Amino acid sequence: QVQLVESGGGLVQAEGSLRLSCAASGRTFSSYAMGWFRQAPGKEREFVAAINWSGSSTFYADSVKGRFTISRDNAKNTVTLQMNSLKPEDTAVYYCAAVRRPSLYYGSYHHYTYDYWGQGTQVTVSS
């Protein structure tokens, strides 16, 4: 069992930056691939980024490529999403997720692949 707790959300102006963190419980964190998803009001949950067990491989949604960076620290059981050049359309609740599979694959883009979820953190970008 893995418990995930996100932090770092808030209100920021367009073109600003935020850094989201996800703290994971458990001693097997390094055996999980991790992902970030987001959900805006009235919209489906969408993929943002994913990272494999070692941090050597990452996936990004086209909408955030070049602006967001996902990373992890297995010694601290944390995964981070650095978000730069934020846009109003990035406004959403952001969720951290873990999957019992260390490598990334096509399923890493889909929310139903993931086994554990955090409670979410709100990110609001004002224009």
mmCIF file of N, CA and C in Angstrom, residues 13-124:
data_model
loop_
_atom_site.group_PDB
_atom_site.id
_atom_site.type_symbol
_atom_site.label_atom_id
_atom_site.label_comp_id
_atom_site.label_asym_id
_atom_site.label_seq_id
_atom_site.Cartn_x
_atom_site.Cartn_y
_atom_site.Cartn_z
ATOM 1 N N GLN A 13 0.186 34.153 -11.026
ATOM 2 C CA GLN A 13 -0.134 34.884 -12.250
ATOM 3 C C GLN A 13 0.431 34.153 -13.467
ATOM 4 N N ALA A 14 -0.169 34.428 -14.607
ATOM 5 C CA ALA A 14 0.318 33.840 -15.858
ATOM 6 C C ALA A 14 1.800 34.172 -16.043
ATOM 7 N N GLU A 15 2.511 33.211 -16.593
ATOM 8 C CA GLU A 15 3.960 33.254 -16.800
ATOM 9 C C GLU A 15 4.760 33.000 -15.523
ATOM 10 N N GLY A 16 4.047 32.796 -14.400
ATOM 11 C CA GLY A 16 4.730 32.477 -13.158
ATOM 12 C C GLY A 16 5.075 31.005 -13.048
ATOM 13 N N SER A 17 5.608 30.617 -11.881
ATOM 14 C CA SER A 17 6.053 29.246 -11.657
ATOM 15 C C SER A 17 5.499 28.714 -10.341
ATOM 16 N N LEU A 18 5.312 27.407 -10.306
ATOM 17 C CA LEU A 18 4.964 26.690 -9.080
ATOM 18 C C LEU A 18 5.713 25.373 -9.075
ATOM 19 N N ARG A 19 5.941 24.871 -7.878
ATOM 20 C CA ARG A 19 6.608 23.580 -7.729
ATOM 21 C C ARG A 19 5.716 22.698 -6.871
ATOM 22 N N LEU A 20 5.217 21.625 -7.470
ATOM 23 C CA LEU A 20 4.385 20.665 -6.752
ATOM 24 C C LEU A 20 5.252 19.519 -6.253
ATOM 25 N N SER A 21 4.948 19.061 -5.053
ATOM 26 C CA SER A 21 5.641 17.903 -4.497
ATOM 27 C C SER A 21 4.643 16.835 -4.114
ATOM 28 N N CYS A 22 5.100 15.601 -4.172
ATOM 29 C CA CYS A 22 4.277 14.462 -3.771
ATOM 30 C C CYS A 22 5.138 13.591 -2.868
ATOM 31 N N ALA A 23 4.704 13.431 -1.635
ATOM 32 C CA ALA A 23 5.415 12.595 -0.683
ATOM 33 C C ALA A 23 4.726 11.239 -0.610
ATOM 34 N N ALA A 24 5.514 10.176 -0.728
ATOM 35 C CA ALA A 24 4.974 8.819 -0.727
ATOM 36 C C ALA A 24 5.408 8.054 0.511
ATOM 37 N N SER A 25 4.499 7.269 1.040
ATOM 38 C CA SER A 25 4.836 6.403 2.157
ATOM 39 C C SER A 25 5.317 5.068 1.623
ATOM 40 N N GLY A 26 5.887 4.245 2.488
ATOM 41 C CA GLY A 26 6.264 2.904 2.077
ATOM 42 C C GLY A 26 7.735 2.779 1.723
ATOM 43 N N ARG A 27 8.227 1.547 1.777
ATOM 44 C CA ARG A 27 9.648 1.300 1.544
ATOM 45 C C ARG A 27 9.946 0.822 0.137
ATOM 46 N N THR A 28 8.907 0.755 -0.719
ATOM 47 C CA THR A 28 9.120 0.251 -2.080
ATOM 48 C C THR A 28 8.898 1.326 -3.127
ATOM 49 N N PHE A 29 9.084 2.571 -2.750
ATOM 50 C CA PHE A 29 8.817 3.694 -3.654
ATOM 51 C C PHE A 29 9.587 3.550 -4.949
ATOM 52 N N SER A 30 10.800 3.084 -4.901
ATOM 53 C CA SER A 30 11.630 3.008 -6.093
ATOM 54 C C SER A 30 11.168 1.940 -7.077
ATOM 55 N N SER A 31 10.213 1.120 -6.707
ATOM 56 C CA SER A 31 9.693 0.117 -7.627
ATOM 57 C C SER A 31 8.457 0.600 -8.377
ATOM 58 N N TYR A 32 8.048 1.845 -8.126
ATOM 59 C CA TYR A 32 6.869 2.409 -8.761
ATOM 60 C C TYR A 32 7.255 3.467 -9.794
ATOM 61 N N ALA A 33 6.590 3.434 -10.920
ATOM 62 C CA ALA A 33 6.591 4.609 -11.780
ATOM 63 C C ALA A 33 5.565 5.585 -11.213
ATOM 64 N N MET A 34 5.809 6.872 -11.461
ATOM 65 C CA MET A 34 4.950 7.915 -10.899
ATOM 66 C C MET A 34 4.418 8.815 -11.996
ATOM 67 N N GLY A 35 3.248 9.374 -11.739
ATOM 68 C CA GLY A 35 2.669 10.277 -12.728
ATOM 69 C C GLY A 35 1.981 11.456 -12.072
ATOM 70 N N TRP A 36 1.801 12.502 -12.870
ATOM 71 C CA TRP A 36 0.981 13.654 -12.490
ATOM 72 C C TRP A 36 -0.165 13.774 -13.498
ATOM 73 N N PHE A 37 -1.346 13.983 -12.974
ATOM 74 C CA PHE A 37 -2.528 14.219 -13.780
ATOM 75 C C PHE A 37 -3.202 15.490 -13.278
ATOM 76 N N ARG A 38 -4.104 16.024 -14.076
ATOM 77 C CA ARG A 38 -4.851 17.191 -13.632
ATOM 78 C C ARG A 38 -6.288 17.105 -14.110
ATOM 79 N N GLN A 39 -7.150 17.796 -13.395
ATOM 80 C CA GLN A 39 -8.562 17.808 -13.758
ATOM 81 C C GLN A 39 -9.125 19.196 -13.510
ATOM 82 N N ALA A 40 -9.604 19.794 -14.577
ATOM 83 C CA ALA A 40 -10.254 21.093 -14.496
ATOM 84 C C ALA A 40 -11.758 20.877 -14.345
ATOM 85 N N PRO A 41 -12.477 21.865 -13.814
ATOM 86 C CA PRO A 41 -13.926 21.714 -13.629
ATOM 87 C C PRO A 41 -14.631 21.377 -14.929
ATOM 88 N N GLY A 42 -15.450 20.344 -14.880
ATOM 89 C CA GLY A 42 -16.219 19.945 -16.053
ATOM 90 C C GLY A 42 -15.439 19.190 -17.102
ATOM 91 N N LYS A 43 -14.184 18.869 -16.807
ATOM 92 C CA LYS A 43 -13.354 18.157 -17.770
ATOM 93 C C LYS A 43 -12.876 16.839 -17.191
ATOM 94 N N GLU A 44 -12.431 15.963 -18.088
ATOM 95 C CA GLU A 44 -11.907 14.679 -17.642
ATOM 96 C C GLU A 44 -10.488 14.852 -17.094
ATOM 97 N N ARG A 45 -10.094 13.889 -16.276
ATOM 98 C CA ARG A 45 -8.737 13.901 -15.760
ATOM 99 C C ARG A 45 -7.773 13.648 -16.914
ATOM 100 N N GLU A 46 -6.734 14.464 -17.001
ATOM 101 C CA GLU A 46 -5.811 14.335 -18.117
ATOM 102 C C GLU A 46 -4.373 14.160 -17.644
ATOM 103 N N PHE A 47 -3.632 13.457 -18.464
ATOM 104 C CA PHE A 47 -2.229 13.175 -18.195
ATOM 105 C C PHE A 47 -1.398 14.446 -18.302
ATOM 106 N N VAL A 48 -0.426 14.592 -17.397
ATOM 107 C CA VAL A 48 0.497 15.722 -17.440
ATOM 108 C C VAL A 48 1.924 15.226 -17.676
ATOM 109 N N ALA A 49 2.392 14.319 -16.810
ATOM 110 C CA ALA A 49 3.773 13.849 -16.908
ATOM 111 C C ALA A 49 3.918 12.536 -16.151
ATOM 112 N N ALA A 50 4.943 11.756 -16.505
ATOM 113 C CA ALA A 50 5.241 10.512 -15.815
ATOM 114 C C ALA A 50 6.744 10.300 -15.784
ATOM 115 N N ILE A 51 7.184 9.512 -14.814
ATOM 116 C CA ILE A 51 8.616 9.247 -14.650
ATOM 117 C C ILE A 51 8.799 7.796 -14.224
ATOM 118 N N ASN A 52 9.836 7.146 -14.742
ATOM 119 C CA ASN A 52 10.065 5.746 -14.389
ATOM 120 C C ASN A 52 10.726 5.638 -13.022
ATOM 121 N N TRP A 53 11.022 4.428 -12.600
ATOM 122 C CA TRP A 53 11.484 4.189 -11.234
ATOM 123 C C TRP A 53 12.801 4.903 -10.918
ATOM 124 N N SER A 54 13.662 5.043 -11.892
ATOM 125 C CA SER A 54 14.986 5.610 -11.633
ATOM 126 C C SER A 54 15.073 7.092 -11.979
ATOM 127 N N GLY A 55 14.092 7.592 -12.695
ATOM 128 C CA GLY A 55 14.159 8.978 -13.159
ATOM 129 C C GLY A 55 14.831 9.136 -14.502
ATOM 130 N N SER A 56 15.220 8.039 -15.124
ATOM 131 C CA SER A 56 15.952 8.096 -16.394
ATOM 132 C C SER A 56 15.037 8.264 -17.606
ATOM 133 N N SER A 57 13.751 8.058 -17.411
ATOM 134 C CA SER A 57 12.798 8.163 -18.510
ATOM 135 C C SER A 57 11.584 8.966 -18.072
ATOM 136 N N THR A 58 11.157 9.880 -18.932
ATOM 137 C CA THR A 58 9.997 10.716 -18.626
ATOM 138 C C THR A 58 9.087 10.841 -19.838
ATOM 139 N N PHE A 59 7.809 11.023 -19.580
ATOM 140 C CA PHE A 59 6.806 11.317 -20.603
ATOM 141 C C PHE A 59 6.146 12.645 -20.224
ATOM 142 N N TYR A 60 5.748 13.407 -21.238
ATOM 143 C CA TYR A 60 5.029 14.654 -21.015
ATOM 144 C C TYR A 60 3.871 14.783 -21.992
ATOM 145 N N ALA A 61 2.809 15.419 -21.526
ATOM 146 C CA ALA A 61 1.748 15.808 -22.436
ATOM 147 C C ALA A 61 2.272 16.921 -23.340
ATOM 148 N N ASP A 62 1.804 16.955 -24.574
ATOM 149 C CA ASP A 62 2.259 17.994 -25.502
ATOM 150 C C ASP A 62 1.999 19.393 -24.959
ATOM 151 N N SER A 63 0.921 19.538 -24.233
ATOM 152 C CA SER A 63 0.524 20.859 -23.741
ATOM 153 C C SER A 63 1.479 21.431 -22.690
ATOM 154 N N VAL A 64 2.302 20.581 -22.077
ATOM 155 C CA VAL A 64 3.212 21.060 -21.028
ATOM 156 C C VAL A 64 4.678 20.869 -21.381
ATOM 157 N N LYS A 65 4.935 20.224 -22.499
ATOM 158 C CA LYS A 65 6.315 19.930 -22.890
ATOM 159 C C LYS A 65 7.103 21.234 -23.027
ATOM 160 N N GLY A 66 8.279 21.267 -22.423
ATOM 161 C CA GLY A 66 9.113 22.460 -22.472
ATOM 162 C C GLY A 66 8.832 23.442 -21.349
ATOM 163 N N ARG A 67 7.726 23.258 -20.641
ATOM 164 C CA ARG A 67 7.381 24.168 -19.536
ATOM 165 C C ARG A 67 7.414 23.464 -18.183
ATOM 166 N N PHE A 68 7.038 22.189 -18.151
ATOM 167 C CA PHE A 68 6.990 21.406 -16.919
ATOM 168 C C PHE A 68 8.124 20.388 -16.897
ATOM 169 N N THR A 69 8.609 20.097 -15.691
ATOM 170 C CA THR A 69 9.644 19.085 -15.521
ATOM 171 C C THR A 69 9.287 18.197 -14.336
ATOM 172 N N ILE A 70 9.266 16.891 -14.582
ATOM 173 C CA ILE A 70 9.017 15.932 -13.515
ATOM 174 C C ILE A 70 10.343 15.333 -13.069
ATOM 175 N N SER A 71 10.483 15.126 -11.778
ATOM 176 C CA SER A 71 11.696 14.510 -11.242
ATOM 177 C C SER A 71 11.328 13.742 -9.975
ATOM 178 N N ARG A 72 12.263 12.911 -9.520
ATOM 179 C CA ARG A 72 12.005 12.137 -8.308
ATOM 180 C C ARG A 72 13.284 11.989 -7.503
ATOM 181 N N ASP A 73 13.097 11.784 -6.192
ATOM 182 C CA ASP A 73 14.201 11.522 -5.286
ATOM 183 C C ASP A 73 13.816 10.270 -4.499
ATOM 184 N N ASN A 74 14.367 9.132 -4.874
ATOM 185 C CA ASN A 74 13.989 7.869 -4.229
ATOM 186 C C ASN A 74 14.473 7.802 -2.781
ATOM 187 N N ALA A 75 15.514 8.518 -2.450
ATOM 188 C CA ALA A 75 15.993 8.529 -1.075
ATOM 189 C C ALA A 75 15.018 9.247 -0.154
ATOM 190 N N LYS A 76 14.270 10.204 -0.710
ATOM 191 C CA LYS A 76 13.307 10.971 0.083
ATOM 192 C C LYS A 76 11.863 10.581 -0.199
ATOM 193 N N ASN A 77 11.663 9.599 -1.079
ATOM 194 C CA ASN A 77 10.300 9.161 -1.440
ATOM 195 C C ASN A 77 9.442 10.331 -1.944
ATOM 196 N N THR A 78 10.001 11.131 -2.818
ATOM 197 C CA THR A 78 9.252 12.265 -3.336
ATOM 198 C C THR A 78 9.338 12.333 -4.860
ATOM 199 N N VAL A 79 8.300 12.878 -5.437
ATOM 200 C CA VAL A 79 8.286 13.209 -6.856
ATOM 201 C C VAL A 79 7.832 14.660 -6.966
ATOM 202 N N THR A 80 8.433 15.373 -7.893
ATOM 203 C CA THR A 80 8.227 16.812 -8.001
ATOM 204 C C THR A 80 7.814 17.180 -9.408
ATOM 205 N N LEU A 81 6.954 18.171 -9.511
ATOM 206 C CA LEU A 81 6.576 18.721 -10.807
ATOM 207 C C LEU A 81 6.890 20.216 -10.778
ATOM 208 N N GLN A 82 7.922 20.600 -11.492
ATOM 209 C CA GLN A 82 8.273 22.013 -11.622
ATOM 210 C C GLN A 82 7.498 22.581 -12.808
ATOM 211 N N MET A 83 6.708 23.612 -12.549
ATOM 212 C CA MET A 83 5.852 24.179 -13.586
ATOM 213 C C MET A 83 6.262 25.622 -13.835
ATOM 214 N N ASN A 84 6.723 25.892 -15.038
ATOM 215 C CA ASN A 84 7.146 27.241 -15.434
ATOM 216 C C ASN A 84 6.247 27.761 -16.545
ATOM 217 N N SER A 85 6.307 29.052 -16.753
ATOM 218 C CA SER A 85 5.527 29.700 -17.819
ATOM 219 C C SER A 85 4.073 29.266 -17.774
ATOM 220 N N LEU A 86 3.502 29.335 -16.601
ATOM 221 C CA LEU A 86 2.132 28.851 -16.418
ATOM 222 C C LEU A 86 1.135 29.699 -17.196
ATOM 223 N N LYS A 87 0.087 29.024 -17.646
ATOM 224 C CA LYS A 87 -0.976 29.648 -18.425
ATOM 225 C C LYS A 87 -2.306 29.464 -17.695
ATOM 226 N N PRO A 88 -3.266 30.326 -17.951
ATOM 227 C CA PRO A 88 -4.584 30.141 -17.317
ATOM 228 C C PRO A 88 -5.176 28.765 -17.583
ATOM 229 N N GLU A 89 -4.913 28.188 -18.737
ATOM 230 C CA GLU A 89 -5.450 26.870 -19.044
ATOM 231 C C GLU A 89 -4.782 25.751 -18.256
ATOM 232 N N ASP A 90 -3.748 26.056 -17.499
ATOM 233 C CA ASP A 90 -3.153 25.068 -16.594
ATOM 234 C C ASP A 90 -3.921 24.962 -15.278
ATOM 235 N N THR A 91 -4.890 25.832 -15.080
ATOM 236 C CA THR A 91 -5.690 25.804 -13.862
ATOM 237 C C THR A 91 -6.429 24.481 -13.736
ATOM 238 N N ALA A 92 -6.235 23.810 -12.605
ATOM 239 C CA ALA A 92 -6.834 22.497 -12.380
ATOM 240 C C ALA A 92 -6.440 22.004 -10.993
ATOM 241 N N VAL A 93 -7.058 20.912 -10.598
ATOM 242 C CA VAL A 93 -6.566 20.156 -9.444
ATOM 243 C C VAL A 93 -5.540 19.163 -9.983
ATOM 244 N N TYR A 94 -4.370 19.165 -9.367
ATOM 245 C CA TYR A 94 -3.281 18.296 -9.812
ATOM 246 C C TYR A 94 -3.151 17.113 -8.858
ATOM 247 N N TYR A 95 -3.061 15.928 -9.455
ATOM 248 C CA TYR A 95 -2.994 14.688 -8.693
ATOM 249 C C TYR A 95 -1.690 13.951 -8.968
ATOM 250 N N CYS A 96 -1.133 13.429 -7.907
ATOM 251 C CA CYS A 96 0.014 12.534 -7.997
ATOM 252 C C CYS A 96 -0.499 11.095 -8.004
ATOM 253 N N ALA A 97 0.146 10.217 -8.768
ATOM 254 C CA ALA A 97 -0.295 8.833 -8.864
ATOM 255 C C ALA A 97 0.901 7.894 -8.947
ATOM 256 N N ALA A 98 0.700 6.674 -8.486
ATOM 257 C CA ALA A 98 1.758 5.660 -8.499
ATOM 258 C C ALA A 98 1.231 4.379 -9.140
ATOM 259 N N VAL A 99 2.077 3.685 -9.860
ATOM 260 C CA VAL A 99 1.710 2.425 -10.492
ATOM 261 C C VAL A 99 2.765 1.380 -10.162
ATOM 262 N N ARG A 100 2.287 0.154 -9.878
ATOM 263 C CA ARG A 100 3.181 -0.940 -9.492
ATOM 264 C C ARG A 100 3.883 -1.525 -10.710
ATOM 265 N N ARG A 101 4.550 -0.689 -11.419
ATOM 266 C CA ARG A 101 5.309 -1.089 -12.608
ATOM 267 C C ARG A 101 6.435 -0.072 -12.743
ATOM 268 N N PRO A 102 7.675 -0.478 -12.696
ATOM 269 C CA PRO A 102 8.768 0.502 -12.636
ATOM 270 C C PRO A 102 9.039 1.250 -13.934
ATOM 271 N N SER A 103 8.681 0.650 -15.072
ATOM 272 C CA SER A 103 9.002 1.273 -16.352
ATOM 273 C C SER A 103 7.796 1.978 -16.952
ATOM 274 N N LEU A 104 8.065 2.930 -17.832
ATOM 275 C CA LEU A 104 7.006 3.634 -18.538
ATOM 276 C C LEU A 104 6.640 2.863 -19.808
ATOM 277 N N TYR A 105 5.400 2.944 -20.204
ATOM 278 C CA TYR A 105 4.921 2.330 -21.439
ATOM 279 C C TYR A 105 3.698 3.110 -21.878
ATOM 280 N N TYR A 106 3.031 2.659 -22.948
ATOM 281 C CA TYR A 106 1.914 3.421 -23.483
ATOM 282 C C TYR A 106 0.826 3.632 -22.430
ATOM 283 N N GLY A 107 0.677 2.705 -21.518
ATOM 284 C CA GLY A 107 -0.345 2.835 -20.488
ATOM 285 C C GLY A 107 -0.073 3.933 -19.484
ATOM 286 N N SER A 108 1.172 4.410 -19.452
ATOM 287 C CA SER A 108 1.531 5.447 -18.485
ATOM 288 C C SER A 108 0.792 6.754 -18.735
ATOM 289 N N TYR A 109 0.227 6.914 -19.923
ATOM 290 C CA TYR A 109 -0.519 8.118 -20.273
ATOM 291 C C TYR A 109 -1.967 8.083 -19.771
ATOM 292 N N HIS A 110 -2.398 6.956 -19.248
ATOM 293 C CA HIS A 110 -3.812 6.770 -18.930
ATOM 294 C C HIS A 110 -4.045 6.626 -17.437
ATOM 295 N N HIS A 111 -5.025 7.357 -16.920
ATOM 296 C CA HIS A 111 -5.246 7.391 -15.478
ATOM 297 C C HIS A 111 -5.630 6.021 -14.921
ATOM 298 N N TYR A 112 -6.295 5.177 -15.720
ATOM 299 C CA TYR A 112 -6.753 3.875 -15.222
ATOM 300 C C TYR A 112 -5.599 2.894 -15.002
ATOM 301 N N THR A 113 -4.408 3.243 -15.483
ATOM 302 C CA THR A 113 -3.235 2.402 -15.266
ATOM 303 C C THR A 113 -2.748 2.465 -13.828
ATOM 304 N N TYR A 114 -3.001 3.576 -13.152
ATOM 305 C CA TYR A 114 -2.377 3.846 -11.870
ATOM 306 C C TYR A 114 -3.142 3.228 -10.711
ATOM 307 N N ASP A 115 -2.373 2.773 -9.722
ATOM 308 C CA ASP A 115 -2.939 2.032 -8.603
ATOM 309 C C ASP A 115 -3.260 2.900 -7.394
ATOM 310 N N TYR A 116 -2.503 3.958 -7.196
ATOM 311 C CA TYR A 116 -2.663 4.800 -6.003
ATOM 312 C C TYR A 116 -2.697 6.272 -6.412
ATOM 313 N N TRP A 117 -3.483 7.040 -5.658
ATOM 314 C CA TRP A 117 -3.686 8.455 -5.962
ATOM 315 C C TRP A 117 -3.615 9.294 -4.698
ATOM 316 N N GLY A 118 -3.120 10.505 -4.869
ATOM 317 C CA GLY A 118 -3.187 11.474 -3.790
ATOM 318 C C GLY A 118 -4.530 12.185 -3.787
ATOM 319 N N GLN A 119 -4.681 13.113 -2.870
ATOM 320 C CA GLN A 119 -5.959 13.808 -2.720
ATOM 321 C C GLN A 119 -6.072 15.011 -3.651
ATOM 322 N N GLY A 120 -4.969 15.418 -4.231
ATOM 323 C CA GLY A 120 -4.968 16.534 -5.174
ATOM 324 C C GLY A 120 -4.610 17.857 -4.521
ATOM 325 N N THR A 121 -4.077 18.753 -5.336
ATOM 326 C CA THR A 121 -3.751 20.104 -4.885
ATOM 327 C C THR A 121 -4.182 21.094 -5.971
ATOM 328 N N GLN A 122 -4.807 22.175 -5.566
ATOM 329 C CA GLN A 122 -5.358 23.125 -6.529
ATOM 330 C C GLN A 122 -4.277 24.063 -7.049
ATOM 331 N N VAL A 123 -4.250 24.218 -8.361
ATOM 332 C CA VAL A 123 -3.392 25.202 -9.015
ATOM 333 C C VAL A 123 -4.297 26.147 -9.795
ATOM 334 N N THR A 124 -4.176 27.433 -9.503
ATOM 335 C CA THR A 124 -4.972 28.444 -10.192
ATOM 336 C C THR A 124 -4.039 29.471 -10.803
#
